[in-house]
Coordinates of C-alpha atoms in Angstrom, one line a residue:
I1 CA 4.8 28.0 13.2
L2 CA 3.9 26.2 16.4
N3 CA 7.0 27.6 18.2
H4 CA 6.3 31.2 17.1
A5 CA 2.6 30.9 18.0
R6 CA 3.5 29.7 21.5
K7 CA 5.9 32.6 22.0
V8 CA 3.4 35.2 20.8
G9 CA 0.5 33.6 22.8
G10 CA 2.6 33.0 26.0
A11 CA 1.7 29.3 25.9
D12 CA 3.6 26.8 27.9
A13 CA 2.7 24.0 25.5
G14 CA 1.1 23.4 22.1
T15 CA 0.1 20.8 19.6
I16 CA -0.7 20.7 15.9
F17 CA -2.9 17.8 15.1
L18 CA -3.2 16.5 11.6
R19 CA -6.4 15.0 10.4
E20 CA -6.3 11.5 8.8
E21 CA -9.9 10.6 7.8
N22 CA -11.8 10.5 11.1
K23 CA -8.8 10.7 13.5
L24 CA -6.6 13.5 14.7
K25 CA -2.9 12.6 15.3
F26 CA -0.5 14.5 17.6
S27 CA 1.9 15.4 14.8
Y28 CA 3.8 18.3 16.2
T29 CA 4.0 18.7 20.0
Q30 CA 5.9 21.1 22.2
N31 CA 5.8 21.4 26.0
S32 CA 8.4 23.5 27.8
T33 CA 7.6 22.1 31.3
L34 CA 7.8 18.4 30.2
E35 CA 10.8 19.0 27.9
K36 CA 12.8 20.2 30.9
R37 CA 12.3 16.8 32.5
L38 CA 13.3 14.7 29.5
P39 CA 16.7 13.0 29.3
P40 CA 18.9 14.5 26.5
G41 CA 17.7 13.3 23.1
E42 CA 14.4 11.9 24.2
K43 CA 11.0 13.0 22.9
L44 CA 7.6 13.7 24.3
I45 CA 5.2 10.7 24.5
Y46 CA 2.3 12.4 22.8
T47 CA 3.4 11.4 19.2
S48 CA 1.9 8.0 19.7
F49 CA -1.6 9.3 20.6
E50 CA -4.6 9.9 18.4
I51 CA -8.2 11.0 19.1
P52 CA -11.4 10.7 17.0
V53 CA -13.0 13.6 15.2
D54 CA -16.3 13.9 17.1
E55 CA -18.0 16.1 19.7
N56 CA -16.5 14.3 22.7
S57 CA -13.1 16.1 22.9
L58 CA -12.2 19.7 22.4
A59 CA -9.8 19.1 19.4
G60 CA -12.3 16.6 17.9
Y61 CA -15.1 19.1 18.2
V62 CA -13.1 21.9 16.5
A63 CA -12.1 19.6 13.7
L64 CA -15.7 18.4 13.2
T65 CA -17.4 21.9 13.3
G66 CA -14.6 24.2 12.1
K67 CA -15.2 26.5 15.2
S68 CA -12.6 27.7 17.6
L69 CA -12.8 27.0 21.3
N70 CA -11.2 29.2 24.1
I71 CA -11.4 27.4 27.5
P72 CA -10.2 29.7 30.3
N73 CA -10.2 26.9 33.0
T74 CA -10.6 23.2 32.2
E75 CA -11.9 22.6 35.7
K76 CA -14.8 25.0 35.3
M77 CA -16.2 24.0 32.0
D78 CA -20.0 24.2 31.4
P79 CA -21.3 20.7 32.0
T80 CA -24.0 21.2 29.3
L81 CA -21.4 21.4 26.5
P82 CA -21.2 18.3 24.3
F83 CA -17.4 18.0 24.7
R84 CA -15.3 17.3 27.8
F85 CA -11.6 17.8 28.6
N86 CA -10.0 14.4 28.9
R87 CA -7.4 14.2 31.6
K88 CA -5.8 10.9 30.4
F89 CA -3.1 12.7 28.4
D90 CA -2.2 14.8 31.4
E91 CA -2.1 11.7 33.7
A92 CA 0.1 9.8 31.2
A93 CA 2.6 12.7 31.0
G94 CA 2.4 14.0 34.6
Y95 CA 1.1 17.4 33.4
W96 CA -1.8 19.7 34.4
T97 CA -3.7 21.6 31.7
H98 CA -5.4 24.8 32.9
S99 CA -6.3 26.9 29.9
L100 CA -6.7 25.9 26.2
L101 CA -7.1 27.7 22.9
T102 CA -8.1 25.4 20.0
I103 CA -8.3 26.6 16.4
P104 CA -9.1 24.8 13.2
L105 CA -6.6 24.6 10.4
Q106 CA -8.8 25.3 7.3
T107 CA -7.8 25.2 3.6
T108 CA -8.9 27.7 1.1
T109 CA -11.9 25.5 0.3
G110 CA -12.9 25.3 4.0
E111 CA -11.7 21.8 4.6
V112 CA -10.4 21.3 8.1
I113 CA -7.1 19.4 7.8
G114 CA -5.9 19.8 11.3
V115 CA -6.1 21.7 14.6
L116 CA -3.8 24.2 16.4
Q117 CA -4.0 23.9 20.2
L118 CA -2.2 26.2 22.7
I119 CA -2.0 25.1 26.3
N120 CA -1.6 27.0 29.6
C121 CA -1.1 30.7 29.0
R122 CA 1.5 32.0 31.4
N123 CA 2.9 35.4 32.3
Q124 CA 6.5 36.3 33.1
E125 CA 5.9 35.3 36.7
D126 CA 4.8 31.8 35.5
E127 CA 1.3 32.4 36.7
C128 CA -1.5 30.5 34.8
L129 CA -3.7 32.8 32.8
Y130 CA -6.3 32.4 30.1
F131 CA -5.9 33.3 26.4
S132 CA -7.5 36.7 25.6
E133 CA -9.7 37.4 22.6
E134 CA -6.9 39.4 21.1
T135 CA -4.6 36.4 21.3
E136 CA -7.3 34.3 19.7
K137 CA -7.4 36.6 16.7
I138 CA -3.7 36.6 16.3
M139 CA -3.6 32.8 16.6
S140 CA -6.1 32.6 13.8
V141 CA -3.4 34.1 11.6
F142 CA -0.9 31.5 12.7
A143 CA -3.5 28.8 12.0
G144 CA -4.0 30.1 8.5
M145 CA -0.2 30.0 7.9
A146 CA -0.1 26.4 9.2
A147 CA -3.0 25.4 7.0
I148 CA -1.3 26.7 3.9
A149 CA 2.0 25.0 4.7
L150 CA 0.2 21.7 5.4
E151 CA -1.9 21.9 2.3
R152 CA 1.2 22.3 0.2
A153 CA 3.0 19.6 2.1
R154 CA 0.0 17.3 1.6
M155 CA 0.1 17.9 -2.2
T156 CA 3.8 17.0 -2.2
R157 CA 3.2 13.9 -0.1
L158 CA 0.4 12.7 -2.4
M159 CA 2.7 13.1 -5.4
I160 CA 5.4 11.1 -3.7
L161 CA 2.9 8.4 -2.6
R162 CA 1.7 8.1 -6.2
T163 CA 5.2 7.6 -7.3
I164 CA 5.6 4.9 -4.6
R165 CA 2.4 3.2 -5.7
M166 CA 3.8 3.2 -9.3
A167 CA 6.9 1.4 -8.0
E168 CA 4.6 -1.0 -6.0
M169 CA 2.8 -2.0 -9.2
R170 CA 6.1 -3.2 -10.5
D171 CA 7.6 -4.6 -7.3
P172 CA 5.1 -6.2 -4.8
K173 CA 7.7 -5.8 -2.1
E174 CA 7.7 -2.0 -2.4
T175 CA 4.5 -1.5 -0.2
G176 CA 3.3 1.6 1.5
P177 CA 4.0 0.2 5.0
H178 CA 7.5 -0.9 3.9
V179 CA 8.6 2.6 2.7
N180 CA 7.0 4.2 5.7
R181 CA 8.9 1.9 8.1
V182 CA 12.2 2.5 6.3
A183 CA 11.6 6.2 6.5
G184 CA 10.7 6.1 10.1
F185 CA 13.7 4.0 11.1
A186 CA 15.9 6.4 9.1
L187 CA 14.6 9.4 11.0
V188 CA 15.1 7.7 14.4
L189 CA 18.7 6.9 13.4
Y190 CA 19.3 10.4 12.0
E191 CA 18.0 12.1 15.1
A192 CA 20.2 10.0 17.3
W193 CA 23.2 10.9 15.1
A194 CA 22.3 14.6 15.0
H195 CA 22.1 14.7 18.8
R196 CA 25.4 12.9 19.2
E197 CA 27.0 15.3 16.8
G198 CA 25.5 18.4 18.5
L199 CA 23.8 19.5 15.3
G200 CA 21.7 22.7 15.7
K201 CA 17.9 22.2 15.8
K202 CA 17.2 24.2 12.7
E203 CA 19.7 22.3 10.5
A204 CA 18.7 19.0 12.0
D205 CA 15.0 19.6 11.4
E206 CA 15.5 20.7 7.7
Q207 CA 17.7 17.6 7.0
R208 CA 15.2 15.4 8.8
D209 CA 12.4 16.4 6.5
H210 CA 14.6 15.8 3.4
L211 CA 15.6 12.4 4.7
R212 CA 12.1 11.2 5.4
I213 CA 10.9 11.7 1.8
A214 CA 14.2 10.5 0.3
A215 CA 14.1 7.3 2.4
M216 CA 10.5 6.6 1.1
L217 CA 11.9 6.8 -2.4
H218 CA 15.0 4.7 -1.8
D219 CA 14.0 1.9 -4.3
V220 CA 12.1 4.0 -6.9
G221 CA 14.7 3.1 -9.5
K222 CA 13.3 -0.4 -9.6
V223 CA 10.6 0.9 -12.1
S224 CA 13.4 0.6 -14.7
I225 CA 14.1 -3.1 -14.0
P226 CA 12.6 -5.7 -16.4
D227 CA 9.8 -7.8 -14.9
A228 CA 11.8 -11.0 -15.7
V229 CA 14.4 -9.9 -13.2
L230 CA 12.3 -7.8 -10.8
K231 CA 9.6 -10.4 -10.2
K232 CA 11.8 -13.5 -10.4
P233 CA 10.8 -15.6 -7.3
G234 CA 14.1 -17.5 -7.0
K235 CA 17.7 -16.4 -6.7
L236 CA 19.1 -14.1 -9.4
N237 CA 22.0 -15.3 -11.5
A238 CA 25.1 -13.1 -12.0
Q239 CA 23.8 -11.4 -15.1
E240 CA 20.4 -10.8 -13.6
Y241 CA 22.0 -9.5 -10.4
A242 CA 24.0 -7.0 -12.4
V243 CA 20.8 -5.7 -14.0
M244 CA 19.1 -5.4 -10.6
Q245 CA 22.0 -3.3 -9.3
Q246 CA 21.2 -0.7 -12.0
H247 CA 18.1 0.4 -9.9
T248 CA 20.4 2.5 -7.7
I249 CA 21.6 4.5 -10.7
S250 CA 18.2 4.8 -12.3
G251 CA 16.7 6.1 -9.0
A252 CA 19.5 8.6 -8.6
R253 CA 19.0 9.9 -12.2
L254 CA 15.5 11.1 -11.3
F255 CA 17.1 13.7 -9.1
I256 CA 20.1 14.6 -11.3
D257 CA 18.8 18.1 -11.9
K258 CA 19.4 19.1 -8.3
A259 CA 17.0 22.0 -7.7
S260 CA 16.9 21.8 -3.9
D261 CA 18.6 20.1 -0.9
F262 CA 15.9 17.5 -1.1
D263 CA 17.1 16.4 -4.6
K264 CA 20.6 15.9 -3.2
A265 CA 19.2 13.9 -0.3
A266 CA 17.1 11.7 -2.5
M267 CA 20.0 11.1 -4.9
D268 CA 22.3 10.2 -2.1
V269 CA 19.8 7.6 -0.7
A270 CA 18.8 6.1 -4.1
L271 CA 22.4 5.8 -5.2
N272 CA 24.1 4.6 -2.0
H273 CA 21.7 2.5 0.0
H274 CA 23.4 -0.7 -1.2
E275 CA 26.9 0.5 -0.6
R276 CA 28.8 -1.3 2.2
W277 CA 31.1 0.1 4.9
D278 CA 33.8 -2.4 3.8
G279 CA 33.6 -1.4 0.2
Q280 CA 31.9 -4.5 -1.1
G281 CA 28.6 -2.8 -2.1
Y282 CA 27.4 -1.2 -5.3
P283 CA 27.3 0.7 -7.6
G284 CA 30.5 2.5 -6.6
H285 CA 31.8 5.6 -8.3
V286 CA 29.8 5.9 -11.5
D287 CA 28.7 8.6 -13.9
L288 CA 24.9 8.9 -13.5
V289 CA 24.4 9.9 -17.1
T290 CA 26.2 7.0 -18.7
G291 CA 26.2 4.5 -15.8
L292 CA 29.9 3.9 -16.5
P293 CA 32.8 4.2 -14.1
L294 CA 33.9 7.7 -13.3
K295 CA 37.1 8.7 -15.1
G296 CA 40.1 7.8 -13.0
L297 CA 38.1 5.7 -10.6
T298 CA 38.3 2.3 -12.3
G299 CA 39.7 -0.9 -10.8
P300 CA 42.0 -3.3 -12.6
D301 CA 39.0 -5.3 -13.9
G302 CA 37.5 -2.1 -15.5
R303 CA 34.7 -1.9 -12.9
P304 CA 34.0 1.2 -10.9
L305 CA 36.0 1.6 -7.7
T306 CA 33.8 0.9 -4.7
K307 CA 32.9 3.3 -2.0
S308 CA 33.7 2.5 1.6
G309 CA 33.5 4.0 5.1
A310 CA 32.8 7.7 5.2
D311 CA 33.1 8.0 1.4
I312 CA 29.5 6.8 1.5
P313 CA 27.1 9.7 2.2
L314 CA 25.6 9.7 5.6
F315 CA 22.0 9.4 4.3
G316 CA 23.1 6.4 2.2
R317 CA 24.6 4.7 5.3
I318 CA 21.5 5.4 7.4
A319 CA 19.1 4.1 4.7
A320 CA 21.2 0.9 4.3
I321 CA 20.6 0.0 8.0
A322 CA 16.9 0.9 7.9
D323 CA 16.3 -1.0 4.6
V324 CA 18.1 -4.2 5.7
F325 CA 16.4 -4.3 9.1
D326 CA 13.0 -4.1 7.5
A327 CA 13.7 -6.6 4.8
L328 CA 14.9 -9.2 7.3
S329 CA 11.9 -8.4 9.6
S330 CA 9.3 -8.7 6.9
R331 CA 7.7 -11.5 5.0
R332 CA 8.8 -11.9 1.4
C333 CA 7.7 -14.3 -1.4
Y334 CA 10.9 -16.3 -0.8
K335 CA 11.0 -16.2 3.0
E336 CA 9.1 -15.8 6.3
P337 CA 9.9 -12.8 8.6
W338 CA 12.8 -13.3 10.9
G339 CA 12.3 -12.9 14.6
E340 CA 13.8 -9.7 16.2
D341 CA 16.6 -11.5 18.0
E342 CA 17.6 -13.3 14.8
V343 CA 17.6 -10.0 12.9
L344 CA 19.7 -8.1 15.5
T345 CA 22.2 -11.0 15.7
E346 CA 22.7 -11.0 11.9
M347 CA 23.1 -7.2 11.8
E348 CA 25.6 -7.3 14.7
K349 CA 27.6 -9.8 12.6
C350 CA 27.7 -7.2 9.8
K351 CA 28.9 -4.4 12.0
G352 CA 31.9 -2.7 10.5
A353 CA 31.5 -4.8 7.3
Q354 CA 28.1 -4.0 5.8
F355 CA 27.1 -1.3 8.2
D356 CA 28.7 1.8 9.7
P357 CA 29.6 0.5 13.2
Q358 CA 28.8 3.8 15.0
L359 CA 25.4 4.2 13.3
L360 CA 24.5 0.6 14.1
D361 CA 25.2 1.2 17.8
L362 CA 22.9 4.2 17.7
F363 CA 20.3 2.0 15.9
F364 CA 20.4 -0.6 18.6
A365 CA 20.2 2.1 21.3
K366 CA 16.9 3.3 19.7
L367 CA 15.1 -0.1 19.5
P368 CA 12.1 1.0 21.6
A369 CA 11.4 3.8 19.0
I370 CA 12.0 1.3 16.1
R371 CA 9.5 -1.1 17.5
G372 CA 6.9 1.7 17.8
I373 CA 7.3 2.4 14.1
Q374 CA 6.9 -1.3 13.2
K375 CA 3.7 -1.3 15.2
R376 CA 2.4 1.9 13.6
Y377 CA 3.1 0.7 10.0
R378 CA 2.0 -2.9 10.0
E379 CA 1.7 -4.6 6.6
E380 CA -2.1 -5.1 7.1
D381 CA -2.4 -1.3 7.3
A382 CA -1.3 -0.9 3.7
D383 CA -4.1 1.4 2.8
S384 CA -3.6 3.8 5.8

């Protein structure tokens, strides 16, 4: 929606802010001028910014009042207006904002859940213009489309978060920050993989959205594990460990009636995030309905044949790296968090054994983005 709105409005850049309580977050950002300067595979810096919902900024004012703003020239704004244009984002990015069109994203009940902002109207000669009243009317239609999409997405997200909270009631380790970090790490890794493979943007974006939700639900199958095993503070014995391994199958069963590509992604992650590159993981090749080994795929001991290498679905291999990194980096009832150097050293030891070696190299290459996700979803922010 943002991309089409920019094309129709002739905007060099644009942002969709999502409202989270009294803050606006730069959730979807595009900037043709800045994107030309970026190294391949890198992203714009704006995604780490947020602004308050108040009268001081243009986007904050629009979110607060539900009124659109069309600013022809940011250098010639009426000084009596309550809001100001803040140049700090321009200065941080090395960009100059001339004209702005800012429109609220309102639900059918009138709630403002975000803001659509178009920046720097330009003609074919690349001259800076202002956004016309006709453009403003057309952009209101795009804003309505975005609001409907976001409202539906929010409903889906709330259902998922409730499912995660249900799992959290059973397993104290399954916190909101934990699943958000795992999902964030998985996305960073997937995007690096998609760029390396030359995946088209449309396909990559669709799969990215599926993976994020699927990664958040990676351990949802633990709701089926008895408390005596799930909440045992010490080490599990062999019998208990076998019971715990069933959470992969239970989680995958939730998505067995595959009605969409998301269901397949969620099943792949739930079932395969404990598989190992060297074939020593679990649950291996099993029938999801019965939990028994698939016919013809049984080892000499009667157990399911294990999966290894590329037999493990991509999303499962990605989730395995993201989940282990967060588990080692986080405090648990049985251990203190490991330092980053210690975590990376341990994961490097497991390269080609537990983890896909090429994916692990990509993960290490993206550590700055990984650290940013850790900072955003700290454990003390569990209610955010």
